[in-house]
Amino acid sequence: MRIDYGEQIPNNVGLGDDRRLRRALESWQPRFLGWWQDLGPEGFQDVDVYLRTAVSVEPGGWAHFGHVKMLDYRWGIFLTVPEKDRQIGFGEDKGLPVWTQVPGEHRADLRRLIVTQGDTEPASVEQQRLLGRTAPSLYDLRNLFQVNVEEGRHLWAMVYLLQAYFGRDGRDEADMILERHAGDPDRPRILGAFNELTPDWLAFYMFTYFTDRDGKYQLASLAESAFDPLARTCRFMLTEEAHHMFVGESGVKRVVQRTAELMRDQDTVDVRPFGGIDLGTIQRYINFHYSVSLDLFGGERSTNAAAYYNAGLKGRYNETKINDDHLLSETFQLVPEWRDGAPTMADVPAINALNECLRQDFVRDCARGLARWNTVLEEHAIITRLSLPHIAFNRRIGNFADYHVTPEGVPLDEEQWAEQCHEWLPSDKDKAFVSSLMQPVTKRGKIAGWIAPPPRGIDGLPFDYEYVRLF
Ligand code: BYC
């Protein structure tokens, strides 16, 4: 399963033996590179970046580090090793062999899932396009670019599936993924969060903590799919996704640490005059990015999700490790809904509550990072704690889309919400302040004043290593 780097498109899917597919992908490649140049990281195409490139999909053997220009990064198509005699783990076909081709009756649904997944990958690169100009250190700049090239590779992974298994429709979809753009009023990205801006580095860390974590849960559910090529693609993508969430979790933690140091040293909660980001602003960024990411799981009750599950297309998180019938015909699940003017819980058939089931796994996972950030506050003897807002707060999709609550879940009418929402969501003033701190730091070993340095560098190297060679 070693990756063939002799090919124009590095791969471990035997592309060399499939002339038709190779030609289709080779004709998409210049479009991808054109898109990368136009909408990928601005201003850094010619610099050498210390990037990790996959060389094999075996555990431990896939990370090779070296200085590479991003345009020369070898984006490719990598699937994990096939699991021998793998069987469908859930739904109506449970126990049958997994599919190596797309069954006709599931073609439209599978294509839709793959297109939705594929659409998010270039979207995030577009959203992060200008961040290179204001990186707080060379270490962070390199991490941004690592995330960007891997999102580009994830796009390759989805485009491979579309082109290899969906014929002409798949080729058209692959083209359209490069034609929609994050925030474009005429041709927006499919899911809401991927049309928001990522204007500053605090937003970037929040995005990689919360929104990439949606990616983890969605990819893990697709990694259970009966369509084996999709499962194997997503399994390999998950190994790369872990680094993105590390960038987010450690990034926010380092911001909190710097804020805590300033609060302690200056004996004040108002750290803005000292160049720090106050805890109130950090909390408002959490409220925004968390609530927008909750929407990515879809409605609490979903017949789409039930159909995907019954058909074996998309499972639950860690489906094969769950001890039940994997049919969900008899079980119920509590889901939040709005009743009698307030959020409450209702018992619904589990098969209709799969989006909510995945969202609840995500919520539990998000809370773990919050606990680690709060440990930093505790260590500095600060009594304030960061928290996740109520599940109904600032939602645009699902049962709460038409209602308003405070971060504690207290119902508000439209007027109260309009008056008070700036207390809980980043205001223009907050964004302008954070943006005023975003001055680039490009000297080796130096870092901006609003964030603490990382405890260690990348690949065993020190923080002051030249992760990006700018000149
Ligand atoms: N925005 O039955 P429902 C990642 C639509 S992130 C806009 O409740 P369903 C990454 C829905 O399409 C992971 N529309 O939802 C992270 C449907 O439309 P129709 C991305 C939305 O279909 C960082 C209607 O509402 N991967 O990888 O069960 C950086 C009713 O929907 C939204 C995936 O999402 C929304 N938020 O579930 C880079 C996996 N939510 O049918 C990358 C693939 C719902 O009325 N996608 N709608 O026209 C899916 O599994 C499903 O499409 C969803 C929605 C979970 C997103």
Short mmCIF file of C-alpha atoms and ligand atoms in Angstrom, two decimals:
data_model
loop_
_atom_site.label_atom_id
_atom_site.label_comp_id
_atom_site.label_asym_id
_atom_site.label_seq_id
_atom_site.Cartn_x
_atom_site.Cartn_y
_atom_site.Cartn_z
CA MET A 1 0.00 0.00 0.00
CA ARG A 2 2.97 2.35 -0.46
CA ILE A 3 2.11 5.49 -2.32
CA ASP A 4 3.38 5.75 -5.87
CA TYR A 5 5.08 9.15 -6.16
CA GLY A 6 6.31 8.33 -9.67
CA GLU A 7 2.81 9.13 -10.97
CA GLN A 8 1.64 12.60 -11.93
CA ILE A 9 -1.07 12.09 -9.31
CA PRO A 10 0.44 10.21 -6.34
CA ASN A 11 -1.88 7.39 -5.33
CA ASN A 12 -2.26 3.95 -3.88
CA VAL A 13 -5.36 3.07 -5.90
CA GLY A 14 -3.68 1.63 -8.98
CA LEU A 15 -4.34 4.72 -11.08
CA GLY A 16 -1.56 3.72 -13.46
CA ASP A 17 -3.65 0.73 -14.63
CA ASP A 18 -6.85 2.68 -15.24
CA ARG A 19 -6.36 4.85 -18.29
CA ARG A 20 -9.84 6.37 -18.39
CA LEU A 21 -9.82 7.45 -14.77
CA ARG A 22 -6.25 8.67 -14.92
CA ARG A 23 -7.07 10.90 -17.87
CA ALA A 24 -10.18 12.26 -16.18
CA LEU A 25 -8.23 13.14 -13.04
CA GLU A 26 -5.32 14.54 -15.03
CA SER A 27 -7.70 16.87 -16.79
CA TRP A 28 -9.17 18.00 -13.43
CA GLN A 29 -5.68 18.57 -11.97
CA PRO A 30 -4.93 21.90 -13.77
CA ARG A 31 -8.34 23.21 -12.66
CA PHE A 32 -7.48 22.31 -9.08
CA LEU A 33 -4.08 24.02 -9.35
CA GLY A 34 -5.69 27.10 -10.88
CA TRP A 35 -8.18 27.20 -8.02
CA TRP A 36 -5.35 26.76 -5.47
CA GLN A 37 -3.43 29.66 -6.99
CA ASP A 38 -6.48 31.93 -7.14
CA LEU A 39 -8.14 31.05 -3.85
CA GLY A 40 -5.51 29.19 -1.79
CA PRO A 41 -3.14 30.87 0.70
CA GLU A 42 -2.46 34.33 -0.66
CA GLY A 43 1.11 35.56 -1.03
CA PHE A 44 2.96 32.40 0.01
CA GLN A 45 2.99 30.20 -3.08
CA ASP A 46 6.76 30.54 -3.57
CA VAL A 47 8.04 30.03 -0.05
CA ASP A 48 9.37 26.77 1.39
CA VAL A 49 7.18 25.36 4.14
CA TYR A 50 8.10 22.50 6.49
CA LEU A 51 5.23 20.20 5.52
CA ARG A 52 4.24 16.66 6.33
CA THR A 53 3.48 14.49 3.32
CA ALA A 54 1.98 11.01 3.43
CA VAL A 55 4.33 8.31 2.10
CA SER A 56 2.41 5.22 3.14
CA VAL A 57 -0.96 4.54 4.74
CA GLU A 58 0.36 2.05 7.29
CA PRO A 59 0.17 3.27 10.92
CA GLY A 60 3.27 5.27 11.80
CA GLY A 61 4.61 5.17 8.25
CA TRP A 62 2.70 7.97 6.63
CA ALA A 63 4.37 11.14 7.83
CA HIS A 64 7.38 12.45 5.94
CA PHE A 65 8.56 15.98 6.76
CA GLY A 66 10.53 18.40 4.61
CA HIS A 67 10.56 21.93 3.17
CA VAL A 68 8.22 22.10 0.17
CA LYS A 69 6.62 24.91 -1.83
CA MET A 70 2.89 24.54 -1.44
CA LEU A 71 2.34 24.43 -5.18
CA ASP A 72 4.77 21.47 -5.31
CA TYR A 73 2.97 19.61 -2.52
CA ARG A 74 2.04 16.14 -3.83
CA TRP A 75 -1.72 16.07 -3.38
CA GLY A 76 -2.89 12.58 -4.04
CA ILE A 77 -5.39 9.80 -3.50
CA PHE A 78 -4.84 7.51 -0.56
CA LEU A 79 -7.09 4.79 0.80
CA THR A 80 -6.40 2.67 3.86
CA VAL A 81 -5.60 -1.02 3.38
CA PRO A 82 -8.82 -2.97 2.68
CA GLU A 83 -10.15 -4.92 5.64
CA LYS A 84 -10.39 -8.59 4.64
CA ASP A 85 -13.96 -9.94 4.39
CA ARG A 86 -15.41 -6.70 5.75
CA GLN A 87 -19.17 -6.88 6.20
CA ILE A 88 -21.84 -4.19 6.30
CA GLY A 89 -22.15 -3.25 9.97
CA PHE A 90 -25.66 -1.74 10.19
CA GLY A 91 -28.96 -1.20 8.41
CA GLU A 92 -31.04 -3.48 6.23
CA ASP A 93 -28.04 -5.20 4.58
CA LYS A 94 -26.17 -5.82 7.85
CA GLY A 95 -23.92 -8.87 7.61
CA LEU A 96 -23.63 -8.86 3.80
CA PRO A 97 -20.24 -8.17 2.15
CA VAL A 98 -19.43 -4.47 1.70
CA TRP A 99 -19.77 -2.98 -1.79
CA THR A 100 -16.82 -2.22 -4.03
CA GLN A 101 -19.14 -0.53 -6.55
CA VAL A 102 -22.08 1.83 -6.05
CA PRO A 103 -25.44 0.02 -6.06
CA GLY A 104 -27.78 1.77 -8.51
CA GLU A 105 -30.51 2.36 -5.91
CA HIS A 106 -28.10 4.26 -3.62
CA ARG A 107 -26.29 6.24 -6.25
CA ALA A 108 -28.05 9.59 -5.72
CA ASP A 109 -27.75 9.51 -1.93
CA LEU A 110 -24.11 8.45 -1.96
CA ARG A 111 -23.25 11.12 -4.49
CA ARG A 112 -24.96 13.73 -2.36
CA LEU A 113 -23.04 12.72 0.77
CA ILE A 114 -19.71 12.73 -1.07
CA VAL A 115 -20.42 16.08 -2.74
CA THR A 116 -21.41 17.65 0.60
CA GLN A 117 -18.24 16.33 2.22
CA GLY A 118 -16.10 17.38 -0.76
CA ASP A 119 -17.59 20.88 -0.81
CA THR A 120 -16.39 21.66 2.73
CA GLU A 121 -12.71 20.96 1.99
CA PRO A 122 -11.89 23.75 -0.48
CA ALA A 123 -14.37 26.00 1.36
CA SER A 124 -12.18 26.04 4.46
CA VAL A 125 -9.07 26.85 2.38
CA GLU A 126 -10.96 29.79 0.86
CA GLN A 127 -12.10 30.96 4.28
CA GLN A 128 -8.50 30.93 5.57
CA ARG A 129 -6.96 32.46 2.49
CA LEU A 130 -5.69 35.72 4.00
CA LEU A 131 -4.56 34.47 7.38
CA GLY A 132 -0.94 33.95 6.28
CA ARG A 133 -0.49 37.71 6.27
CA THR A 134 -1.02 38.01 10.02
CA ALA A 135 0.41 34.81 11.53
CA PRO A 136 1.62 35.19 15.15
CA SER A 137 4.75 33.06 14.50
CA LEU A 138 6.45 30.92 11.85
CA TYR A 139 5.29 27.84 13.76
CA ASP A 140 1.65 28.92 13.44
CA LEU A 141 2.12 29.94 9.82
CA ARG A 142 3.38 26.45 9.02
CA ASN A 143 0.45 24.85 10.84
CA LEU A 144 -2.00 26.94 8.82
CA PHE A 145 -0.41 25.79 5.58
CA GLN A 146 -0.32 22.15 6.71
CA VAL A 147 -4.05 22.33 7.39
CA ASN A 148 -4.61 24.01 4.00
CA VAL A 149 -2.69 21.45 1.92
CA GLU A 150 -4.41 18.58 3.70
CA GLU A 151 -7.85 20.06 3.07
CA GLY A 152 -6.75 20.23 -0.57
CA ARG A 153 -5.87 16.54 -0.39
CA HIS A 154 -9.21 15.71 1.19
CA LEU A 155 -10.81 17.38 -1.80
CA TRP A 156 -8.73 15.09 -4.04
CA ALA A 157 -10.01 12.11 -2.05
CA MET A 158 -13.66 13.04 -2.67
CA VAL A 159 -13.06 13.97 -6.30
CA TYR A 160 -11.45 10.57 -6.86
CA LEU A 161 -14.62 8.88 -5.57
CA LEU A 162 -16.83 11.07 -7.75
CA GLN A 163 -14.77 10.48 -10.88
CA ALA A 164 -14.10 6.79 -10.31
CA TYR A 165 -17.63 5.72 -9.36
CA PHE A 166 -20.18 8.26 -10.64
CA GLY A 167 -19.32 8.64 -14.32
CA ARG A 168 -20.34 11.83 -16.05
CA ASP A 169 -22.37 13.13 -13.10
CA GLY A 170 -19.33 12.67 -10.89
CA ARG A 171 -17.13 14.65 -13.27
CA ASP A 172 -19.67 17.49 -13.35
CA GLU A 173 -19.89 17.51 -9.55
CA ALA A 174 -16.08 17.62 -9.30
CA ASP A 175 -16.08 20.70 -11.51
CA MET A 176 -18.87 22.35 -9.57
CA ILE A 177 -17.00 21.94 -6.29
CA LEU A 178 -14.40 24.32 -7.70
CA GLU A 179 -17.07 26.73 -8.94
CA ARG A 180 -18.89 27.29 -5.63
CA HIS A 181 -16.99 29.57 -3.24
CA ALA A 182 -17.17 30.31 0.48
CA GLY A 183 -19.40 33.34 1.05
CA ASP A 184 -20.18 33.83 -2.67
CA PRO A 185 -23.75 35.25 -2.75
CA ASP A 186 -24.48 33.63 -6.13
CA ARG A 187 -22.69 30.31 -5.72
CA PRO A 188 -22.22 29.71 -1.99
CA ARG A 189 -20.84 26.58 -0.35
CA ILE A 190 -23.48 23.98 0.59
CA LEU A 191 -23.35 24.13 4.40
CA GLY A 192 -23.81 27.33 6.41
CA ALA A 193 -20.58 27.37 8.46
CA PHE A 194 -18.51 27.21 5.27
CA ASN A 195 -19.78 30.58 4.10
CA GLU A 196 -18.73 32.41 7.28
CA LEU A 197 -15.53 34.43 7.41
CA THR A 198 -12.39 33.29 9.22
CA PRO A 199 -10.98 36.81 9.50
CA ASP A 200 -8.46 36.43 12.33
CA TRP A 201 -6.39 33.81 14.11
CA LEU A 202 -8.69 33.45 17.09
CA ALA A 203 -11.44 32.57 14.60
CA PHE A 204 -9.02 30.13 12.90
CA TYR A 205 -8.27 28.29 16.15
CA MET A 206 -11.99 28.17 17.00
CA PHE A 207 -12.78 26.88 13.50
CA THR A 208 -10.17 24.13 13.70
CA TYR A 209 -11.35 23.21 17.20
CA PHE A 210 -15.12 23.18 16.59
CA THR A 211 -15.74 22.94 12.83
CA ASP A 212 -12.95 20.47 12.07
CA ARG A 213 -14.39 18.41 14.92
CA ASP A 214 -17.65 18.18 12.99
CA GLY A 215 -15.39 16.86 10.22
CA LYS A 216 -14.08 14.18 12.59
CA TYR A 217 -17.59 12.98 13.46
CA GLN A 218 -18.93 13.11 9.91
CA LEU A 219 -15.87 11.32 8.51
CA ALA A 220 -16.06 8.68 11.24
CA SER A 221 -19.73 8.02 10.35
CA LEU A 222 -18.86 7.77 6.66
CA ALA A 223 -15.92 5.50 7.56
CA GLU A 224 -18.58 2.95 8.61
CA SER A 225 -20.17 3.03 5.14
CA ALA A 226 -21.06 -0.13 3.23
CA PHE A 227 -19.48 1.54 0.19
CA ASP A 228 -15.96 0.36 0.95
CA PRO A 229 -13.97 2.91 -1.11
CA LEU A 230 -15.72 5.71 0.82
CA ALA A 231 -15.02 4.01 4.16
CA ARG A 232 -11.34 3.51 3.31
CA THR A 233 -10.92 7.08 2.07
CA CYS A 234 -12.48 8.55 5.20
CA ARG A 235 -10.36 6.37 7.48
CA PHE A 236 -7.21 7.85 6.02
CA MET A 237 -8.62 11.39 6.11
CA LEU A 238 -9.28 10.98 9.83
CA THR A 239 -5.56 10.51 10.52
CA GLU A 240 -4.92 13.95 8.98
CA GLU A 241 -7.93 15.57 10.65
CA ALA A 242 -6.44 14.88 14.10
CA HIS A 243 -3.67 17.43 13.48
CA HIS A 244 -6.21 20.11 12.52
CA MET A 245 -8.05 19.71 15.81
CA PHE A 246 -4.72 19.79 17.66
CA VAL A 247 -3.99 23.16 16.00
CA GLY A 248 -7.36 24.43 17.25
CA GLU A 249 -7.23 23.06 20.76
CA SER A 250 -3.64 24.06 21.44
CA GLY A 251 -4.16 27.43 19.69
CA VAL A 252 -7.07 28.44 21.93
CA LYS A 253 -5.21 27.08 24.96
CA ARG A 254 -2.19 29.27 24.19
CA VAL A 255 -4.43 32.34 23.80
CA VAL A 256 -6.08 31.58 27.16
CA GLN A 257 -2.67 31.07 28.74
CA ARG A 258 -1.39 34.46 27.56
CA THR A 259 -4.59 36.14 28.76
CA ALA A 260 -4.26 34.45 32.15
CA GLU A 261 -0.62 35.55 32.47
CA LEU A 262 -1.57 39.15 31.69
CA MET A 263 -4.51 39.04 34.13
CA ARG A 264 -2.20 37.81 36.86
CA ASP A 265 0.75 40.13 36.08
CA GLN A 266 -1.38 43.25 35.61
CA ASP A 267 -3.92 42.32 38.26
CA THR A 268 -6.90 43.10 36.02
CA VAL A 269 -9.53 41.37 33.92
CA ASP A 270 -9.20 44.10 31.32
CA VAL A 271 -6.17 42.86 29.42
CA ARG A 272 -6.92 44.70 26.20
CA PRO A 273 -4.71 47.71 27.04
CA PHE A 274 -1.86 45.20 27.54
CA GLY A 275 -2.36 43.55 24.16
CA GLY A 276 -4.21 40.45 25.37
CA ILE A 277 -7.62 39.06 24.37
CA ASP A 278 -10.01 39.33 27.32
CA LEU A 279 -11.90 36.23 28.47
CA GLY A 280 -15.25 37.84 27.50
CA THR A 281 -14.16 38.04 23.87
CA ILE A 282 -12.81 34.48 23.92
CA GLN A 283 -16.16 33.30 25.33
CA ARG A 284 -18.09 35.14 22.60
CA TYR A 285 -15.94 33.50 19.92
CA ILE A 286 -16.62 30.10 21.52
CA ASN A 287 -20.37 30.85 21.52
CA PHE A 288 -20.33 31.71 17.84
CA HIS A 289 -18.14 28.91 16.47
CA TYR A 290 -19.74 26.23 18.63
CA SER A 291 -23.32 27.17 17.68
CA VAL A 292 -22.50 27.44 13.97
CA SER A 293 -20.82 24.03 14.10
CA LEU A 294 -23.81 22.45 15.88
CA ASP A 295 -25.89 23.37 12.83
CA LEU A 296 -23.62 21.23 10.64
CA PHE A 297 -25.20 18.06 12.03
CA GLY A 298 -28.58 18.83 10.42
CA GLY A 299 -32.05 18.56 11.94
CA GLU A 300 -32.74 16.73 15.23
CA ARG A 301 -35.24 14.50 13.44
CA SER A 302 -34.10 13.53 9.99
CA THR A 303 -35.65 11.15 7.51
CA ASN A 304 -32.57 11.67 5.31
CA ALA A 305 -30.29 10.36 8.06
CA ALA A 306 -32.68 7.45 8.72
CA ALA A 307 -32.62 6.52 5.02
CA TYR A 308 -28.80 6.73 4.91
CA TYR A 309 -28.58 4.45 7.94
CA ASN A 310 -31.12 1.87 6.74
CA ALA A 311 -29.29 1.71 3.43
CA GLY A 312 -25.88 1.26 5.11
CA LEU A 313 -24.48 4.50 3.65
CA LYS A 314 -23.67 6.43 6.83
CA GLY A 315 -23.43 4.92 10.31
CA ARG A 316 -23.04 6.27 13.83
CA TYR A 317 -19.75 7.29 15.41
CA ASN A 318 -17.85 4.08 16.21
CA GLU A 319 -20.82 2.05 14.91
CA THR A 320 -19.02 -1.30 15.08
CA LYS A 321 -18.09 -0.76 18.74
CA ILE A 322 -21.69 -0.07 19.81
CA ASN A 323 -23.42 -3.03 21.44
CA ASP A 324 -26.96 -3.08 20.00
CA ASP A 325 -28.86 -4.52 17.03
CA HIS A 326 -27.46 -1.93 14.52
CA LEU A 327 -30.96 -1.64 13.08
CA LEU A 328 -32.44 0.76 15.62
CA SER A 329 -35.94 -0.54 14.97
CA GLU A 330 -36.99 -0.73 18.62
CA THR A 331 -34.98 1.95 20.39
CA PHE A 332 -35.67 5.57 21.31
CA GLN A 333 -33.41 8.57 21.78
CA LEU A 334 -33.93 11.82 23.67
CA VAL A 335 -33.67 14.86 21.41
CA PRO A 336 -34.00 18.53 22.30
CA GLU A 337 -36.97 20.45 20.92
CA TRP A 338 -38.99 23.59 21.55
CA ARG A 339 -42.26 23.08 23.40
CA ASP A 340 -44.56 25.48 25.29
CA GLY A 341 -42.22 28.40 24.81
CA ALA A 342 -39.01 26.74 26.03
CA PRO A 343 -36.38 24.14 25.10
CA THR A 344 -37.14 20.68 26.39
CA MET A 345 -36.37 17.02 25.59
CA ALA A 346 -38.54 14.52 23.69
CA ASP A 347 -38.21 10.79 23.14
CA VAL A 348 -38.18 9.90 19.43
CA PRO A 349 -37.43 6.67 17.54
CA ALA A 350 -33.62 6.38 17.42
CA ILE A 351 -33.64 5.81 13.67
CA ASN A 352 -34.99 9.34 13.19
CA ALA A 353 -32.56 10.88 15.67
CA LEU A 354 -29.23 9.96 14.09
CA ASN A 355 -28.08 13.52 13.40
CA GLU A 356 -28.80 14.36 17.01
CA CYS A 357 -27.02 11.23 18.21
CA LEU A 358 -23.86 12.33 16.36
CA ARG A 359 -24.28 15.90 17.60
CA GLN A 360 -24.41 14.65 21.20
CA ASP A 361 -21.14 12.74 20.67
CA PHE A 362 -19.65 15.98 19.30
CA VAL A 363 -20.91 18.03 22.27
CA ARG A 364 -19.28 15.64 24.74
CA ASP A 365 -16.01 15.80 22.80
CA CYS A 366 -16.09 19.63 22.66
CA ALA A 367 -16.46 19.77 26.44
CA ARG A 368 -13.12 17.97 26.89
CA GLY A 369 -11.17 20.86 25.34
CA LEU A 370 -13.09 23.39 27.41
CA ALA A 371 -12.01 21.52 30.55
CA ARG A 372 -8.37 21.74 29.44
CA TRP A 373 -8.64 25.48 28.74
CA ASN A 374 -10.25 25.98 32.16
CA THR A 375 -7.36 24.14 33.80
CA VAL A 376 -5.10 26.96 32.57
CA LEU A 377 -7.38 29.49 34.30
CA GLU A 378 -7.38 27.41 37.45
CA GLU A 379 -3.57 27.22 37.45
CA HIS A 380 -3.48 31.03 37.37
CA ALA A 381 -5.98 31.28 40.27
CA ILE A 382 -8.61 32.89 38.02
CA ILE A 383 -12.19 32.09 39.00
CA THR A 384 -13.87 32.75 35.62
CA ARG A 385 -14.58 29.60 33.58
CA LEU A 386 -15.16 29.25 29.84
CA SER A 387 -18.25 27.25 28.89
CA LEU A 388 -20.27 25.90 25.98
CA PRO A 389 -23.55 27.76 25.40
CA HIS A 390 -26.92 26.02 25.55
CA ILE A 391 -27.73 23.71 22.62
CA ALA A 392 -30.55 26.06 21.49
CA PHE A 393 -28.35 29.17 21.45
CA ASN A 394 -27.92 30.96 18.09
CA ARG A 395 -29.14 28.06 15.95
CA ARG A 396 -30.22 28.37 12.31
CA ILE A 397 -30.88 24.72 11.47
CA GLY A 398 -33.30 22.33 13.17
CA ASN A 399 -35.79 22.64 16.05
CA PHE A 400 -34.38 25.90 17.44
CA ALA A 401 -33.91 27.81 14.21
CA ASP A 402 -36.97 30.02 14.88
CA TYR A 403 -36.32 30.71 18.57
CA HIS A 404 -33.90 32.57 20.78
CA VAL A 405 -32.34 31.71 24.12
CA THR A 406 -29.51 33.08 26.27
CA PRO A 407 -26.29 31.02 26.51
CA GLU A 408 -27.86 29.54 29.67
CA GLY A 409 -30.99 28.49 27.72
CA VAL A 410 -33.43 31.13 29.01
CA PRO A 411 -36.02 31.92 26.27
CA LEU A 412 -35.98 35.42 24.75
CA ASP A 413 -38.33 37.13 22.34
CA GLU A 414 -37.11 38.68 19.11
CA GLU A 415 -36.74 42.14 20.61
CA GLN A 416 -34.81 40.95 23.68
CA TRP A 417 -32.50 38.93 21.44
CA ALA A 418 -31.81 41.91 19.17
CA GLU A 419 -31.00 44.06 22.21
CA GLN A 420 -28.74 41.57 23.95
CA CYS A 421 -27.15 39.23 21.40
CA HIS A 422 -24.00 41.39 21.13
CA GLU A 423 -23.26 40.48 24.77
CA TRP A 424 -22.93 36.85 23.73
CA LEU A 425 -21.67 36.91 20.16
CA PRO A 426 -18.54 38.69 18.87
CA SER A 427 -19.49 42.33 18.24
CA ASP A 428 -17.97 44.50 15.52
CA LYS A 429 -15.93 46.11 18.29
CA ASP A 430 -14.60 42.73 19.44
CA LYS A 431 -13.68 41.79 15.89
CA ALA A 432 -12.00 45.14 15.28
CA PHE A 433 -10.01 44.76 18.49
CA VAL A 434 -8.88 41.21 17.70
CA SER A 435 -8.05 42.32 14.19
CA SER A 436 -5.92 45.19 15.57
CA LEU A 437 -3.75 42.59 17.34
CA MET A 438 -3.16 40.60 14.16
CA GLN A 439 0.28 41.94 13.27
CA PRO A 440 2.50 39.39 11.53
CA VAL A 441 5.51 38.03 13.40
CA THR A 442 7.94 36.46 10.96
CA LYS A 443 11.23 36.33 12.91
CA ARG A 444 12.43 32.88 13.98
CA GLY A 445 11.62 32.12 17.61
CA LYS A 446 9.45 35.24 18.07
CA ILE A 447 5.74 35.31 18.81
CA ALA A 448 2.92 37.89 18.98
CA GLY A 449 2.04 39.29 22.40
CA TRP A 450 -1.54 37.97 22.49
CA ILE A 451 -0.63 34.25 22.44
CA ALA A 452 1.80 32.04 24.39
CA PRO A 453 4.42 29.99 22.51
CA PRO A 454 3.72 26.26 22.12
CA PRO A 455 5.41 23.93 24.63
CA ARG A 456 7.16 22.10 21.76
CA GLY A 457 7.66 22.42 18.01
CA ILE A 458 6.73 20.17 15.11
CA ASP A 459 8.37 16.79 14.41
CA GLY A 460 10.63 17.05 17.49
CA LEU A 461 12.07 20.40 16.33
CA PRO A 462 12.29 23.47 18.58
CA PHE A 463 9.83 26.39 18.42
CA ASP A 464 12.52 28.64 16.92
CA TYR A 465 13.06 26.37 13.90
CA GLU A 466 12.64 28.02 10.48
CA TYR A 467 9.30 26.35 9.70
CA VAL A 468 8.68 28.71 6.81
CA ARG A 469 11.56 30.15 4.75
CA LEU A 470 10.20 33.52 3.81
CA PHE A 471 13.19 35.11 2.12
N1 BYC B 1 -26.47 24.06 6.22
O1 BYC B 1 -32.47 15.87 7.16
P1 BYC B 1 -31.69 17.08 7.52
C1 BYC B 1 -15.57 18.84 7.39
C2 BYC B 1 -30.21 20.77 4.84
S1 BYC B 1 -17.12 19.14 8.05
C3 BYC B 1 -27.27 24.08 5.13
O2 BYC B 1 -31.86 17.63 8.84
P2 BYC B 1 -29.38 15.66 6.68
C4 BYC B 1 -14.58 19.91 7.44
C5 BYC B 1 -30.05 19.36 4.32
O3 BYC B 1 -29.09 19.29 3.27
C6 BYC B 1 -18.06 17.69 7.66
N2 BYC B 1 -28.21 23.13 4.88
O4 BYC B 1 -30.16 16.88 7.28
C7 BYC B 1 -14.44 20.72 8.55
C8 BYC B 1 -31.47 19.06 3.85
O5 BYC B 1 -31.68 19.66 2.59
P3 BYC B 1 -32.88 19.15 1.61
C9 BYC B 1 -18.81 17.77 6.36
C10 BYC B 1 -28.35 22.13 5.78
O6 BYC B 1 -29.51 15.65 5.21
C11 BYC B 1 -13.52 21.74 8.57
C12 BYC B 1 -32.35 19.80 4.86
O7 BYC B 1 -31.50 20.79 5.45
N3 BYC B 1 -19.37 16.51 6.03
O8 BYC B 1 -15.32 17.79 6.87
O9 BYC B 1 -29.63 14.43 7.44
C13 BYC B 1 -12.70 21.96 7.47
C14 BYC B 1 -32.91 18.88 5.92
O10 BYC B 1 -31.84 18.22 6.45
C15 BYC B 1 -27.56 22.05 6.93
C16 BYC B 1 -20.68 16.20 6.07
O11 BYC B 1 -21.51 17.03 6.38
C17 BYC B 1 -26.58 23.08 7.15
N4 BYC B 1 -25.77 23.10 8.24
O12 BYC B 1 -27.92 16.08 7.22
C18 BYC B 1 -12.82 21.15 6.36
C19 BYC B 1 -21.05 14.78 5.74
N5 BYC B 1 -27.93 20.97 7.64
O13 BYC B 1 -32.79 17.64 1.57
C20 BYC B 1 -13.74 20.12 6.34
C21 BYC B 1 -22.02 14.66 4.63
C22 BYC B 1 -28.93 20.38 6.95
O14 BYC B 1 -34.13 19.64 2.21
N6 BYC B 1 -23.29 15.33 4.87
N7 BYC B 1 -29.17 21.07 5.84
O15 BYC B 1 -32.50 19.82 0.28
C23 BYC B 1 -24.30 14.83 5.62
O16 BYC B 1 -24.20 13.79 6.21
C24 BYC B 1 -25.59 15.58 5.65
O17 BYC B 1 -25.74 16.26 4.46
C25 BYC B 1 -25.71 16.62 6.81
C26 BYC B 1 -27.19 17.10 6.84
C27 BYC B 1 -25.28 16.02 8.15
C28 BYC B 1 -24.89 17.86 6.56
#
